[in-house]
XYZ file of C-alpha atoms in Angstrom:
641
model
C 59.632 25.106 91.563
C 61.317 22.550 89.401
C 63.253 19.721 90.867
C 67.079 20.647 90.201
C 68.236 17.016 91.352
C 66.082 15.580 87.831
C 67.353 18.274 85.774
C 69.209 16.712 82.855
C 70.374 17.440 79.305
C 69.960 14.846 76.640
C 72.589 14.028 74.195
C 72.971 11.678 71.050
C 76.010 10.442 69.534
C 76.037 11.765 65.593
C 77.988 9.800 62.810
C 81.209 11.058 63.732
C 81.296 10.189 67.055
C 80.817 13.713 68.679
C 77.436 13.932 71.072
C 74.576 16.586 70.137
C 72.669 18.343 72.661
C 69.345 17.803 71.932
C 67.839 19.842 75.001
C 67.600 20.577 78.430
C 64.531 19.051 80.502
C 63.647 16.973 83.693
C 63.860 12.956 83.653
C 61.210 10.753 85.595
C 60.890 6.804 85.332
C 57.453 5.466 84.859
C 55.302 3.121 83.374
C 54.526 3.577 79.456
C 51.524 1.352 78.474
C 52.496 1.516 74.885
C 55.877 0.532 75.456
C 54.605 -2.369 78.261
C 57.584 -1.166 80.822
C 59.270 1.210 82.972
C 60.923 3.926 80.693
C 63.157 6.541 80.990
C 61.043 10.157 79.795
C 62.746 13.518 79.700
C 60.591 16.894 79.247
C 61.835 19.844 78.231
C 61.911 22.620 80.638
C 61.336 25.177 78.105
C 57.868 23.915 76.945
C 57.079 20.661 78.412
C 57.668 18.693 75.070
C 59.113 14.922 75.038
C 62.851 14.809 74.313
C 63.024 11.480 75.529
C 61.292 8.053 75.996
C 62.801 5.192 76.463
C 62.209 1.878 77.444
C 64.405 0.397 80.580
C 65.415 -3.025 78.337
C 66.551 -5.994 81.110
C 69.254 -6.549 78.422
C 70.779 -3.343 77.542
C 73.954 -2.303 79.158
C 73.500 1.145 81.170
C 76.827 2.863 82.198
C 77.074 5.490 84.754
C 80.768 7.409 84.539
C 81.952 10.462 86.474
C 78.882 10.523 88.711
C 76.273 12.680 86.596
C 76.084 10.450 83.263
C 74.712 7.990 82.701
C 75.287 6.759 78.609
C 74.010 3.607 76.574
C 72.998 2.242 73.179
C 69.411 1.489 71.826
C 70.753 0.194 68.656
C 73.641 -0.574 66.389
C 74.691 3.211 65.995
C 71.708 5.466 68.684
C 73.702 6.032 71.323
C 72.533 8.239 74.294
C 73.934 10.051 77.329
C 71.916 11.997 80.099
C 73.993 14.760 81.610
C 72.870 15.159 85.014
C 72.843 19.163 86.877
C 73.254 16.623 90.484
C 74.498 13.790 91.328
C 71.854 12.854 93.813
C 69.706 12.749 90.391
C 71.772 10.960 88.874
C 71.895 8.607 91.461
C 68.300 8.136 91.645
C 67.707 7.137 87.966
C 70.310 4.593 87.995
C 68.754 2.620 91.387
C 65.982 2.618 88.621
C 67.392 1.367 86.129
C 68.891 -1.476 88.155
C 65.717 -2.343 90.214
C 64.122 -2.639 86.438
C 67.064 -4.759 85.559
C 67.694 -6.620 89.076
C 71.125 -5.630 89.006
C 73.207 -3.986 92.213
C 73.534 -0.218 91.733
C 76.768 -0.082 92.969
C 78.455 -1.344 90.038
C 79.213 1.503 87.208
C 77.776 -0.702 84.222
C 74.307 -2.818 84.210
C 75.421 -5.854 81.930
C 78.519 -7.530 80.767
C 79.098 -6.718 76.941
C 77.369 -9.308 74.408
C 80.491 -9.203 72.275
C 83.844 -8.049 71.342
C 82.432 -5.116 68.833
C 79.863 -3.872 71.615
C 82.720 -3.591 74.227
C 84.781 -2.102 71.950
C 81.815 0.709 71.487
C 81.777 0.980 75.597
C 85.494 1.687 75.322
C 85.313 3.837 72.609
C 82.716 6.361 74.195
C 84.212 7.225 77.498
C 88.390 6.248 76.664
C 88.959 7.046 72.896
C 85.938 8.687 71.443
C 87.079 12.680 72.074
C 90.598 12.270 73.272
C 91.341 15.724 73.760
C 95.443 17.256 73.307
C 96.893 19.600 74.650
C 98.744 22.033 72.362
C 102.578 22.865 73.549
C 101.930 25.496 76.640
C 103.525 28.269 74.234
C 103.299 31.969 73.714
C 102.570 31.409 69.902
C 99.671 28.774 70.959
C 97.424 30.660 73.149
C 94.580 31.339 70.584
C 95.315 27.666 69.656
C 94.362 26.424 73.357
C 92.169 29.076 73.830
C 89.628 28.017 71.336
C 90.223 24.406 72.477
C 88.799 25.120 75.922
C 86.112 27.047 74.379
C 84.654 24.294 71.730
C 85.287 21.680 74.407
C 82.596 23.493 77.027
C 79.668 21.914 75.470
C 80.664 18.317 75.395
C 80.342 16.674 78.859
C 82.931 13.838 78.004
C 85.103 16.316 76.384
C 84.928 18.875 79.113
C 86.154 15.754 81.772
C 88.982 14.680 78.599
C 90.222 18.665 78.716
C 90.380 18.366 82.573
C 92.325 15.312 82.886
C 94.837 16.746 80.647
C 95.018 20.183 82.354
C 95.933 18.214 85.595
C 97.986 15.547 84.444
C 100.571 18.129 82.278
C 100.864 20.644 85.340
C 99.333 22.905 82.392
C 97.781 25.342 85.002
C 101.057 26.618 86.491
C 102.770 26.739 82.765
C 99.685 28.919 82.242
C 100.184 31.195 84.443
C 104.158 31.368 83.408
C 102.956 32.436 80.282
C 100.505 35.302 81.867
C 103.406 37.139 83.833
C 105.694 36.832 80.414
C 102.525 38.582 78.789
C 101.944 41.098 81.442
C 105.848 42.247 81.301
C 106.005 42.279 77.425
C 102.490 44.000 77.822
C 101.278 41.786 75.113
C 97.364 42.117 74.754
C 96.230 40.064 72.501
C 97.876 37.228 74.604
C 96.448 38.765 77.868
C 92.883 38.133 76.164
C 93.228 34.986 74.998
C 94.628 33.995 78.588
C 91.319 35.778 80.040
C 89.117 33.120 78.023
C 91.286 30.141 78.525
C 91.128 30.652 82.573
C 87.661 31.751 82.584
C 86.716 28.062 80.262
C 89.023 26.413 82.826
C 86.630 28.090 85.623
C 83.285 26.710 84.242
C 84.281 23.076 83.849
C 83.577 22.455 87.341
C 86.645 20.851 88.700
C 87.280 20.714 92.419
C 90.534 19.331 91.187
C 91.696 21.761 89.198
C 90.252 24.768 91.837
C 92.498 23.667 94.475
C 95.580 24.415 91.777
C 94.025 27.290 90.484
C 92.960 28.660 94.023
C 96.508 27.695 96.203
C 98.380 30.460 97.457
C 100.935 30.306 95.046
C 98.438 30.502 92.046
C 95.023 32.554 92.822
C 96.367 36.134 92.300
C 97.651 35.279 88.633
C 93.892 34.138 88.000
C 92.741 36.847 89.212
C 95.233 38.996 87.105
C 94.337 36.856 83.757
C 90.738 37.321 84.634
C 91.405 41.366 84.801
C 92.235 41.318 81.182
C 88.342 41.153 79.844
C 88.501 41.557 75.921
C 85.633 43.511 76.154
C 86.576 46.099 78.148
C 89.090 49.095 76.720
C 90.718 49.254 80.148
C 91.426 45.899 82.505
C 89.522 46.180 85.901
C 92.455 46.356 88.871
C 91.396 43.553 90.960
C 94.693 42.423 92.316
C 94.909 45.605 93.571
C 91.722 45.725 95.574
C 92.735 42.064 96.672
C 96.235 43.090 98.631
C 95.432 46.860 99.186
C 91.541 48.013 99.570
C 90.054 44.609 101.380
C 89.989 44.683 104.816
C 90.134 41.542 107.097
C 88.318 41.555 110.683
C 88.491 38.915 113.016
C 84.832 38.480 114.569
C 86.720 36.118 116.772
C 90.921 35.765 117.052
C 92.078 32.889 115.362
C 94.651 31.088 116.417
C 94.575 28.773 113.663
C 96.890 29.756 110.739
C 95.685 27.011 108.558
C 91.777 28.461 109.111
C 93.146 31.931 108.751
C 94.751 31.118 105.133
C 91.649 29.363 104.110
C 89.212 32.107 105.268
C 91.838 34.847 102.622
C 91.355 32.005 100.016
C 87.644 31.637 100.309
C 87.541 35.191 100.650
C 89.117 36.110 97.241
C 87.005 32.983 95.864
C 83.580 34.498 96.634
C 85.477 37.652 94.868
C 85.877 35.452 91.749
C 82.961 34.152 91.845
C 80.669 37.562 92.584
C 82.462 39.790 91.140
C 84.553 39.189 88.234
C 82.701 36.346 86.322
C 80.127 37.949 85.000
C 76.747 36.403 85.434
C 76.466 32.441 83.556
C 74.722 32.563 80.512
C 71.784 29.465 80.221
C 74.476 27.103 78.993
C 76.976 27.880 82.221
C 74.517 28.214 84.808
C 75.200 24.908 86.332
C 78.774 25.271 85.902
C 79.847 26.985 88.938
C 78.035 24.590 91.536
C 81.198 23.136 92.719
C 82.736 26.404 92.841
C 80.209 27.163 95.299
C 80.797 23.920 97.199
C 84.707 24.695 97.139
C 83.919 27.803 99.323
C 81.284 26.503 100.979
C 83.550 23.671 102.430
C 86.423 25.751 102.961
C 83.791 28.208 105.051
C 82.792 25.290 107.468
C 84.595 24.893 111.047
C 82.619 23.096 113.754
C 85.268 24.364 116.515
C 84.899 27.886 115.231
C 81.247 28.132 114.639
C 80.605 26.691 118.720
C 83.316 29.576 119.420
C 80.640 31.931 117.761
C 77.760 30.986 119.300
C 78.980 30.631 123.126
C 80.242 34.609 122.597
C 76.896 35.471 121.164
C 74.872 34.043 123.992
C 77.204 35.088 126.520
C 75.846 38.234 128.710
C 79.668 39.637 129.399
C 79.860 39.954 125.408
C 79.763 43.642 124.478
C 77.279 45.159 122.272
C 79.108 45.839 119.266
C 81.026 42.519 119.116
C 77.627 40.766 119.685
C 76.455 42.901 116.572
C 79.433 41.602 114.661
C 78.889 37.958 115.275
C 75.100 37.718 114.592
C 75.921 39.492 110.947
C 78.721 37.007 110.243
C 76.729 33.876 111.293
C 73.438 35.821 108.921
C 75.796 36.447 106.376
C 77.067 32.736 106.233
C 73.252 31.285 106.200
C 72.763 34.204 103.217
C 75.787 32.539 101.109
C 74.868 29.211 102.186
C 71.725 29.894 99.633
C 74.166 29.776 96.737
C 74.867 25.581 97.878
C 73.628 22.537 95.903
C 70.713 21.298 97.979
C 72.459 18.770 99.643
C 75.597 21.181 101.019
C 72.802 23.728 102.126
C 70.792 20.726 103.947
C 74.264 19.775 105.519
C 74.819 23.044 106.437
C 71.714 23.776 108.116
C 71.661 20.452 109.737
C 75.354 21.279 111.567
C 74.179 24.719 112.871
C 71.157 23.106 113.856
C 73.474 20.343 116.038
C 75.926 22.952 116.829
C 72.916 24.885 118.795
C 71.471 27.563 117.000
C 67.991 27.888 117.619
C 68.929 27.974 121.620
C 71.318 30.672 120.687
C 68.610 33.000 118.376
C 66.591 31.963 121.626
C 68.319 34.273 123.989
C 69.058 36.833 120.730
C 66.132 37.508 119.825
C 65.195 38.553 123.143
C 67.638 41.127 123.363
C 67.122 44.862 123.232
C 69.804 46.122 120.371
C 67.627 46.312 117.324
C 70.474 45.353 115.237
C 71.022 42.747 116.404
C 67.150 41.350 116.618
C 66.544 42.130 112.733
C 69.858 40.128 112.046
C 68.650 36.967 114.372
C 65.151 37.373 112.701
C 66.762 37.183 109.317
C 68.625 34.517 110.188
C 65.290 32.586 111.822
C 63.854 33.183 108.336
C 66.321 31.267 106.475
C 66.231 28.105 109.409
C 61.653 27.924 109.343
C 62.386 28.076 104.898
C 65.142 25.212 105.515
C 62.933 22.971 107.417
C 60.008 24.263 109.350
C 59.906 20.629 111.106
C 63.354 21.010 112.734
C 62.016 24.402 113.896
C 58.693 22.822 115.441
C 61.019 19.752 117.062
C 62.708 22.568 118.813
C 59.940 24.408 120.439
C 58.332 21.071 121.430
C 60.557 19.976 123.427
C 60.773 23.295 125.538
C 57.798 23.273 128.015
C 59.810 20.323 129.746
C 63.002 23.036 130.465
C 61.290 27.050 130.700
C 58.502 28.834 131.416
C 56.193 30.358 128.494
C 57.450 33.513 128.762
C 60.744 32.225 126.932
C 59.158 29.879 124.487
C 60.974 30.718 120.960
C 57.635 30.381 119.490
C 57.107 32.969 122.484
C 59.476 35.165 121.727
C 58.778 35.763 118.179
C 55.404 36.679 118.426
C 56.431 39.193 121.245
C 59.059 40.488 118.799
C 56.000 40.852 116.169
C 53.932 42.952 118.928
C 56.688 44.951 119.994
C 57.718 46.237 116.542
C 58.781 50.049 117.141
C 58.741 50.323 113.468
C 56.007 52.822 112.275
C 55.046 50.476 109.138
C 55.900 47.364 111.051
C 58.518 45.794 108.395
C 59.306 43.313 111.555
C 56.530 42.563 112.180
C 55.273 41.702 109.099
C 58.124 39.580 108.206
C 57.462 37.569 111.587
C 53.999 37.353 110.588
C 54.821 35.215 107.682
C 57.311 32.870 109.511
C 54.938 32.448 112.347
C 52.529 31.268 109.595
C 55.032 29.293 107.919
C 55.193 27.326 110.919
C 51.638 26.558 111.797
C 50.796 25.654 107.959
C 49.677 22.001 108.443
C 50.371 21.724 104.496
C 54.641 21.570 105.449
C 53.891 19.669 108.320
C 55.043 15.563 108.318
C 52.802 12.887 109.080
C 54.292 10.037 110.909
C 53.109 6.501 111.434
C 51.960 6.549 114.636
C 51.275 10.383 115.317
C 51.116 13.310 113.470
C 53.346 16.179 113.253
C 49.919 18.511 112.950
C 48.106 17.138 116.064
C 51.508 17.165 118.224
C 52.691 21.079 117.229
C 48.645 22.040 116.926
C 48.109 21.145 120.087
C 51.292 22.764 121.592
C 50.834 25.769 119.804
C 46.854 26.416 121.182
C 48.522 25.726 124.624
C 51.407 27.346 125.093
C 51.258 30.430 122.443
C 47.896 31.318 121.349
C 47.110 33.522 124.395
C 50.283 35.482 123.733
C 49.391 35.893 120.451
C 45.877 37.294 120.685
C 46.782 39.030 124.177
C 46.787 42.573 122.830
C 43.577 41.893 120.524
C 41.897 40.931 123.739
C 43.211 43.423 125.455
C 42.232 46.604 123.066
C 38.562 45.314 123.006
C 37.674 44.584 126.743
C 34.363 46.064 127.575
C 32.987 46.047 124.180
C 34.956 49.059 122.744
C 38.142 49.475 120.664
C 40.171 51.251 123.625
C 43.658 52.245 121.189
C 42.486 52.602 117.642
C 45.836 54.756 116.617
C 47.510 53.672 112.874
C 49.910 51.632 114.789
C 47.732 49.727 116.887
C 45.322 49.244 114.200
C 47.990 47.811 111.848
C 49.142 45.325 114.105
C 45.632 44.091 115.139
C 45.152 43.265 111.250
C 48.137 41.197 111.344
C 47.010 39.467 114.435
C 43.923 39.030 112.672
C 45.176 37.825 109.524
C 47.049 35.509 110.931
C 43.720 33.938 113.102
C 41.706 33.928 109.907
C 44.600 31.580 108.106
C 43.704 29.404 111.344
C 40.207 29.495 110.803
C 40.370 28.064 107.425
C 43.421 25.171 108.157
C 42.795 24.319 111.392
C 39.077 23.541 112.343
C 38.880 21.489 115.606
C 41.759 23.740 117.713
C 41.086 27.272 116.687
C 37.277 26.263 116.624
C 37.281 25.437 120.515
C 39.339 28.339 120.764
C 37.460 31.016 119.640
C 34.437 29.795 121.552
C 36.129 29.376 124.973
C 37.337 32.982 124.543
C 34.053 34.543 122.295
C 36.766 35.514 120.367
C 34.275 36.433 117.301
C 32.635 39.209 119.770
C 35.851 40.335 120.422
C 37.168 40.801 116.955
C 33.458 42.236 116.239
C 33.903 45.247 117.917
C 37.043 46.092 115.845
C 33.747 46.914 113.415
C 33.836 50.508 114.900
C 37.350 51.060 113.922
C 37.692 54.218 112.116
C 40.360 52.540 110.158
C 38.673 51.063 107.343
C 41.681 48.245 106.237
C 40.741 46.652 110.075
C 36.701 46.638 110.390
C 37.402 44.564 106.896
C 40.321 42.351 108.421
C 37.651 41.526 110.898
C 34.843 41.051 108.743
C 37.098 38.975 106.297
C 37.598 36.876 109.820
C 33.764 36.530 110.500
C 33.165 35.546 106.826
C 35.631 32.707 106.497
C 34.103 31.155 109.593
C 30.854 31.635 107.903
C 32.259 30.202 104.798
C 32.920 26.817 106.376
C 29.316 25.988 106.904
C 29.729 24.727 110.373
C 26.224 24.618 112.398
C 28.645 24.671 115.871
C 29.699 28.173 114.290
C 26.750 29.533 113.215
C 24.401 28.287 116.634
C 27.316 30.158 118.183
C 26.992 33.374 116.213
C 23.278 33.347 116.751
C 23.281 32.780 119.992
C 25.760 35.739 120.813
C 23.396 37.916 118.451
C 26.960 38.613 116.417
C 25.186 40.019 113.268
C 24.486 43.004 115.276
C 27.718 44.850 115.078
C 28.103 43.511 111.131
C 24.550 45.263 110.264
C 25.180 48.368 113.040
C 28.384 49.443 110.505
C 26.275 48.530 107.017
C 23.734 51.135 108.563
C 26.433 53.706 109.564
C 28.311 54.036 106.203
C 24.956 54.790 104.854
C 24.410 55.217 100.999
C 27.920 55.624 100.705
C 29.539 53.207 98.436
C 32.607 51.713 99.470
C 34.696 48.677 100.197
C 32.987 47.895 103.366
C 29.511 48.539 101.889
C 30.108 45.587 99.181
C 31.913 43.375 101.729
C 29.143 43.108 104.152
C 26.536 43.125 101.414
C 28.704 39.767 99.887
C 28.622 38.152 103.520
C 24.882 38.056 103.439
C 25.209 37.046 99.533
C 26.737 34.183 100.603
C 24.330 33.160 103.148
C 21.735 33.251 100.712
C 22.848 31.661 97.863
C 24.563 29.166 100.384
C 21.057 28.804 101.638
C 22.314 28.484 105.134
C 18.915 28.349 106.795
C 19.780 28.720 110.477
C 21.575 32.177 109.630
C 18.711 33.026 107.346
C 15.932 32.495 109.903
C 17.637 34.556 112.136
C 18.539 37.621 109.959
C 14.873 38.028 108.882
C 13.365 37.301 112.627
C 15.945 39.954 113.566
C 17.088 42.485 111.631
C 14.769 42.661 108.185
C 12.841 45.899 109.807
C 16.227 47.744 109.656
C 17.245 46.426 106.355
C 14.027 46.187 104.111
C 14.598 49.757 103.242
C 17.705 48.680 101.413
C 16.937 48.656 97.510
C 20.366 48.993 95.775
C 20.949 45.168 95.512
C 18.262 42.618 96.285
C 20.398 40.373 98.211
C 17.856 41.247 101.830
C 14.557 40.536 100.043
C 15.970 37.346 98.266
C 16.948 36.380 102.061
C 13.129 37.562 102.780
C 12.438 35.227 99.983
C 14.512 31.948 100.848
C 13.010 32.282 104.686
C 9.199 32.432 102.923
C 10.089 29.806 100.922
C 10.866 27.221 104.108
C 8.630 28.441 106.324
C 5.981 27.484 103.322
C 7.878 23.948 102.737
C 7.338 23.626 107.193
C 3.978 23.930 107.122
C 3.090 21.775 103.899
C 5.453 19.119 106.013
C 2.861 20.204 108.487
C 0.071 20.038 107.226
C 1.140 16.484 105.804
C 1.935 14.715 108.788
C -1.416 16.436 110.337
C -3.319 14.644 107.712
């Protein structure tokens, strides 16, 4: 996925002073040997091509304005601009550029102009270049302002002129004069040109002018301009589904009128936002970021949130109220998806401080079903936030509980447990279990590593609770449940040991032979469910993939070809899935040439397998164990002489 924060669009300044978008693309600083320095390059996102490469000159003045551009001049009359999507990118390139230059990136501009006609052309860009006026806020002028706000949208410094002058003139609330005169007089064409001019307003991004627009004394007029859709034959009636259809629950009493009146705002914000605006084309996608941040912010109470969490944890709490507060809190991580990445990480980061993985702790645990799916959901969206913050949690839990109430614990139990005939839970748990022992997400620190630290845990404290009903359904060398159910979750279980086969080495390694755990999963061979005698092939064939001679003096010591070649032999001429699976294991092996495994499949089992003609994989293993036992003895015969 592409980095948002570098996503940038690239504009020149024409002849008459207006600025061309030359493209959309992603900006990086590095070296150019042609150019012998650090330059600025821009790709576009569409095909990868260059839109921009420039040099980082120690003497050309770089200006940053309004916290996403950053604008300067390569020569007498090429200026440039790069529109940034974040600010955090924006931010980034300019410590570049004044590292290159060795200036202090706190300052908005890199060098003091060379002369009077260069500051002039700073001036000029920002101040007078694209002044933009207002029209008079007039019946008779709305087409007039309407277009206005529409050519202004794709001009960054014009967009920021038009919003200075919609605050400074108290334009918004003449605006909105003008739509209740046009409602009463039931004047259409006004209504429509109203609907664009609030909707342009909407997508230039202003937190200043939202908080006019969104006040109490404003926000249902939006919504009534924004009702009044040219392209529909009737206007939609959201007003009326505002004040009359919408419902408001409480999932806890607030006392807090301020904290009320927000939560109505932000509610009939989102409603803006999802439901009337129809969906951003390419050119507006961006534009509704702060939007999002303006509910997002309104949305946040510390006090409230702790209010929500003690009453979910807390056993007097009735059922359906605890159902009502685990939805809200997996609703708000659900909208929180919608944030800039920097709102969503401080998000995340205050539920994390305000306690909620102790709280999904105790939830998950619980027996309503509802409210365990909504707790796993909402355990989903904390292990894709930051798996690390997850594994920091469980850590430091052996100190405080037993293992039975591990979260790590707990989960898997969840998993097991699964009443669900096609175990949807299950599955999902699955994949955040292996989310979280994936050493690829996991942090190396200086002195130790995250992988060794949560490995280690993880082999110690939760492994036996994971392959607990594995070992249990194969005691005594026979598959004791082998209904659908069973079966299905045994190939999860199984799927999820084979991902540890191939990422973690030493720990599952010294795991599987403490506990024979191949001989185990071996007998799952006899399964008359096809999909799990090849889950547990597919495990004995990634350990065979490795190459390890620990493994393989381990699998020929326990004889564990036996029940591998037993099942070949069973399905008979019959071919199938399992047929060419087994037949590819011993493929492997030979043209592998893994000579330990070799010797012992011909000293073994070549009587029962010779008669096999279909593929010539067992005589070429015939062949490879002829051929060193001939290279032995001319070693032999060597040293003899």
């Amino acid at each position: 996925m592409s980095d948002t924060r570098r996503r940038v669009k690239v504009y020149t300044l024409n002849e008459d002073r207006q600025w061309d978008d030359r493209g959309t693309g992603h900006v990086s600083s590095t070296f150019v040997e042609r150019l012998k320095g650090i330059s600025l390059l821009v790709r576009a996102e569409s095909d990868g091509s260059l839109l921009l490469e420039s040099k980082i000159s120690p003497n050309t003045a770089y200006q940053k304005q309004q916290d996403t551009l950053i604008v300067w001049s390569e020569a007498d009359n090429y200026d440039l601009a790069l529109s940034f999507q974040e600010k955090a990118g924006c931010d980034e390139i300019w410590e570049k550029i004044c590292q290159v230059q060795g200036k202090d990136p706190a300052l908005d501009i890199t060098q003091d102009p060379i002369d009077e006609s260069e500051e002039e052309r700073f001036e000029e860009i920002p101040e007078t270049s694209h002044l933009v006026e207002l029209p008079p806020c007039e019946l008779s002028r709305l087409e007039e302002i309407a277009d206005l706000v529409t050519s202004v949208l794709s001009s960054p410094i014009r967009r920021e002129k038009l919003a200075l002058a919609l605050m400074s003139e108290g334009y918004i609330k003449k605006l909105l004069g003008l739509f209740r005169v046009c409602e009463d007089l039931d004047n259409r064409e006004g209504l429509h040109h109203l609907y664009e001019i609030v909707r342009g307003v909407l997508f230039l991004n202003k937190a200043a002018l939202f908080e006019v627009m969104f006040s109490d004394d404003c926000i249902m007029d939006v919504v009534g301009c924004l009702e009044y859709d040219p392209a529909l034959v009737q206007p939609k009636r959201h007003r009326e589904f505002l004040t009359k259809t919408a419902k408001f629950k409480e999932v806890i009493p607030i006392t807090d009128s301020e904290l009320r009146q927000k939560i109505h705002q932000t509610y009939r914000v989102q409603y803006i936002q999802d439901i009337i605006l129809p969906t951003p084309s390419v050119f507006e996608e961006n534009f509704l970021s702060t939007l999002t941040s303006f509910i997002f912010f309104n949305k946040e109470d510390e006090k409230f949130l702790t209010e929500v969490f003690a009453q979910l944890t807390d056993e007097a709490t009735e059922d359906s109220k605890r159902r009502e507060l685990v939805n809200f809190v997996k609703e708000f991580c659900a909208f929180s998806q919608t944030l800039q990445p920097q709102n969503r990480d401080a998000f995340f980061k205050t539920l994390a401080n305000l306690g909620i993985l102790p709280a999904l702790e105790i939830v998950m645990g619980m027996d309503d079903l509802q409210v365990r799916a909504a707790a796993t959901d909402i355990f989903s969206y904390l292990v894709e936030f930051s798996p690390s913050m997850v594994r920091e949690f469980v850590m430091q839990e052996p100190q405080q509980t037993d293992d039975d109430v591990l979260l790590i614990n707990v989960v898997i139990k969840q998993m097991i447990c699964d009443s669900d005939p096609e175990l949807g839970g299950a599955v999902q748990l699955m994949g955040l279990l292996r989310t979280l022992i994936d050493p690829e997400n996991m942090l190396a620190s200086t002195n130790k590593t995250e992988k060794t630290e949560f490995l280690g845990f993880f082999y110690k404290y939760c492994m036996h609770v994971l392959t607990a009903p594995l070992l249990a359904n194969t005691a005594h060398d026979k598959n004791s449940k082998d209904n659908f159910q069973t079966a299905q979750l045994l190939a999860l279980i199984l799927e999820l040991l084979t991902f540890c086969v191939e990422h973690h080495t030493y720990h599952i390694k010294t795991y599987i032979m403490n506990k024979d755990l191949l001989r185990r999963v071996l007998v799952l061979m006899n399964s008359k469910h096809t999909f799990l005698a090849l889950c547990a092939l597919r495990f004995m064939r990634r350990i065979i993939g490795l190459k390890d001679e620990y493994y393989n003096r381990y699998i020929i010591k326990g004889n564990l070809f036996e029940p591998v070649i037993n099942a070949l032999l069973d399905n008979g001429t019959r071919y199938n899935l399992l047929n060419s699976a087994i037949i590819e294991l011993f493929e492997f092996i030979k043209v592998e040439d893994i000579k330990s495994l070799i010797a012992h499949i011909v000293d073994n089992f070549y009587k029962a397998l010779e008669s096999i003609e279909y593929v010539q994989t067992f005589k070429g293993l015939k062949g490879r164990y002829e051929q060193e036992k001939d290279r032995q003895s001319q070693r032999l015969n060597r040293s003899v002489h």
